[in-house]
Short mmCIF file of C-alpha atoms in Angstrom, two decimals:
data_model
loop_
_atom_site.label_atom_id
_atom_site.label_comp_id
_atom_site.label_asym_id
_atom_site.label_seq_id
_atom_site.Cartn_x
_atom_site.Cartn_y
_atom_site.Cartn_z
CA UNK A 1 -5.20 -8.23 -7.27
CA UNK A 2 -4.98 -8.18 -11.06
CA UNK A 3 -1.19 -8.00 -10.99
CA UNK A 4 -1.04 -10.86 -8.50
CA UNK A 5 -3.26 -13.05 -10.66
CA UNK A 6 -1.36 -12.18 -13.83
CA UNK A 7 1.96 -12.90 -12.15
CA UNK A 8 0.61 -16.21 -10.82
CA UNK A 9 -0.51 -17.28 -14.26
CA UNK A 10 2.74 -16.26 -15.93
CA UNK A 11 5.22 -17.27 -13.24
CA UNK A 12 3.56 -20.17 -11.51
CA UNK A 13 3.61 -18.72 -7.99
CA UNK A 14 0.47 -18.79 -5.91
CA UNK A 15 -1.81 -15.77 -5.92
CA UNK A 16 -1.52 -15.59 -2.13
CA UNK A 17 2.29 -15.31 -2.32
CA UNK A 18 1.99 -12.59 -4.91
CA UNK A 19 -0.57 -10.65 -2.86
CA UNK A 20 1.47 -10.88 0.35
CA UNK A 21 5.01 -10.43 -1.02
CA UNK A 22 5.49 -9.45 -4.64
CA UNK A 23 2.86 -6.78 -5.21
CA UNK A 24 3.50 -4.85 -1.94
CA UNK A 25 7.25 -4.88 -2.59
CA UNK A 26 6.67 -3.61 -6.13
CA UNK A 27 4.39 -0.84 -4.86
CA UNK A 28 7.01 0.13 -2.27
CA UNK A 29 9.65 0.30 -4.99
CA UNK A 30 7.51 2.65 -7.10
CA UNK A 31 6.67 4.77 -4.03
CA UNK A 32 10.35 5.09 -3.14
CA UNK A 33 11.28 6.28 -6.61
CA UNK A 34 8.27 8.60 -6.80
CA UNK A 35 9.30 10.23 -3.52
CA UNK A 36 12.93 10.48 -4.65
CA UNK A 37 12.05 12.52 -7.73
CA UNK A 38 11.93 15.77 -5.79
CA UNK A 39 15.38 15.03 -4.38
CA UNK A 40 17.01 15.59 -7.78
CA UNK A 41 18.41 19.10 -7.70
CA UNK A 42 18.11 19.94 -11.41
CA UNK A 43 21.58 20.19 -12.95
CA UNK A 44 23.59 21.56 -10.01
CA UNK A 45 23.51 19.87 -6.64
CA UNK A 46 23.67 21.97 -3.46
CA UNK A 47 27.21 22.23 -2.09
CA UNK A 48 29.36 24.69 -0.22
CA UNK A 49 29.77 28.13 -1.85
CA UNK A 50 33.38 27.36 -2.81
CA UNK A 51 32.50 23.99 -4.41
CA UNK A 52 30.59 22.99 -7.53
CA UNK A 53 28.80 19.67 -7.86
CA UNK A 54 27.25 18.82 -11.21
CA UNK A 55 24.80 16.05 -12.00
CA UNK A 56 25.73 14.59 -15.36
CA UNK A 57 23.50 12.12 -17.14
CA UNK A 58 25.26 10.25 -19.91
CA UNK A 59 23.46 7.69 -22.05
CA UNK A 60 24.76 4.18 -21.61
CA UNK A 61 23.46 2.85 -24.93
CA UNK A 62 21.60 -0.39 -25.36
CA UNK A 63 20.98 -2.21 -22.11
CA UNK A 64 19.88 -5.82 -21.72
CA UNK A 65 17.61 -6.61 -18.79
CA UNK A 66 18.06 -9.98 -17.15
CA UNK A 67 15.06 -10.74 -14.94
CA UNK A 68 14.95 -13.91 -12.83
CA UNK A 69 11.73 -15.86 -12.57
CA UNK A 70 11.30 -15.70 -8.78
CA UNK A 71 10.23 -12.03 -8.55
CA UNK A 72 9.57 -10.84 -12.13
CA UNK A 73 7.25 -7.97 -11.21
CA UNK A 74 9.63 -6.51 -8.64
CA UNK A 75 12.66 -6.97 -10.86
CA UNK A 76 10.88 -5.19 -13.72
CA UNK A 77 10.10 -2.31 -11.32
CA UNK A 78 13.79 -2.13 -10.38
CA UNK A 79 14.80 -1.94 -14.03
CA UNK A 80 12.42 0.91 -14.82
#
């Protein structure tokens, strides 16, 4: 409820819209990524014995985040 009210004050959408659409979608986004964390297989992904699949994480440097005004809470969750 607090996020819905804050988003309504900042973005101008109604609290009801935020409660019914924005906040549940944001929660679902965080739940999806929280459940996906155990799917990362450390540094080597499982493959066939004759193959090797590495997970390489390279920094991309400075990144600018462009967030539209229609779903700011959800878009911020996507960017995290």
